[in-house]
XYZ file of C-alpha atoms in Angstrom:
83
model
C -4.979 -9.543 8.819
C -7.105 -10.009 5.723
C -5.505 -8.851 2.454
C -7.845 -7.553 -0.240
C -6.770 -7.175 -3.874
C -6.951 -3.883 -5.754
C -6.575 -5.448 -9.190
C -8.292 -2.890 -11.410
C -7.030 0.581 -12.308
C -9.882 2.237 -10.399
C -9.309 0.190 -7.234
C -5.551 0.872 -7.383
C -6.188 4.589 -7.884
C -8.508 4.771 -4.879
C -6.385 2.568 -2.618
C -7.269 3.218 1.021
C -8.526 6.770 0.436
C -11.870 7.541 1.996
C -11.198 5.797 5.297
C -11.156 8.108 8.325
C -9.629 5.377 10.481
C -7.374 2.483 9.494
C -9.557 -0.297 8.055
C -9.262 -3.807 9.435
C -7.635 -5.124 6.261
C -4.527 -4.628 4.133
C -4.659 -3.838 0.420
C -2.535 -5.492 -2.298
C -1.964 -3.315 -5.373
C -0.752 -5.099 -8.500
C 0.825 -4.061 -10.708
C 2.346 -1.285 -8.634
C 5.824 0.142 -8.092
C 4.972 3.517 -6.535
C 2.593 4.588 -3.746
C 1.509 7.933 -2.327
C -0.187 8.620 0.989
C -1.702 11.988 -0.001
C -4.996 12.499 1.801
C -4.685 9.540 4.159
C -5.298 10.348 7.832
C -3.127 7.420 9.000
C 0.301 5.928 8.285
C 1.040 2.795 6.275
C 3.504 -0.057 6.340
C 4.433 -0.900 2.751
C 5.564 -4.417 1.788
C 7.085 -4.519 -1.703
C 7.224 -7.715 -3.813
C 8.858 -8.620 -7.141
C 7.170 -10.487 -10.022
C 7.901 -13.843 -8.344
C 6.372 -12.808 -5.024
C 9.732 -12.355 -3.287
C 9.696 -9.686 -0.586
C 12.030 -6.884 -1.673
C 11.624 -4.339 1.087
C 9.426 -3.179 3.959
C 8.871 0.521 4.598
C 7.850 0.323 8.238
C 6.143 3.655 8.888
C 5.131 5.897 6.005
C 3.227 8.957 7.285
C 0.574 10.850 5.310
C 1.623 13.093 2.413
C 4.596 10.981 1.290
C 5.618 9.139 -1.898
C 7.501 5.826 -1.870
C 8.687 3.573 -4.674
C 10.711 0.399 -4.924
C 12.867 -0.523 -7.897
C 11.922 -3.930 -9.266
C 8.611 -4.085 -7.397
C 5.565 -5.437 -9.196
C 3.170 -5.282 -6.251
C 2.815 -3.725 -2.832
C 0.728 -4.531 0.215
C -0.474 -1.451 2.087
C -0.921 -2.258 5.772
C -2.748 0.509 7.675
C -1.132 1.345 11.011
C -3.117 2.271 14.114
C -2.868 5.896 15.188
């Protein structure tokens, strides 16, 4: 799956909002240590990374209207899950 970078404040703020269906790409937010799924019509898998790119944790199924954070994370990859 293609990973696109959300490397500006505006792109990080928007994230995957505005998609009615899961897009065919994942989104990397950096810097980022907290994510919300408010307003998303689909669930996400969240892959959290530290400053060195080491995988810290995977949140496998985060439904809409949730907040997740990861201590020590400097970036996260949001992977949209099929409905």
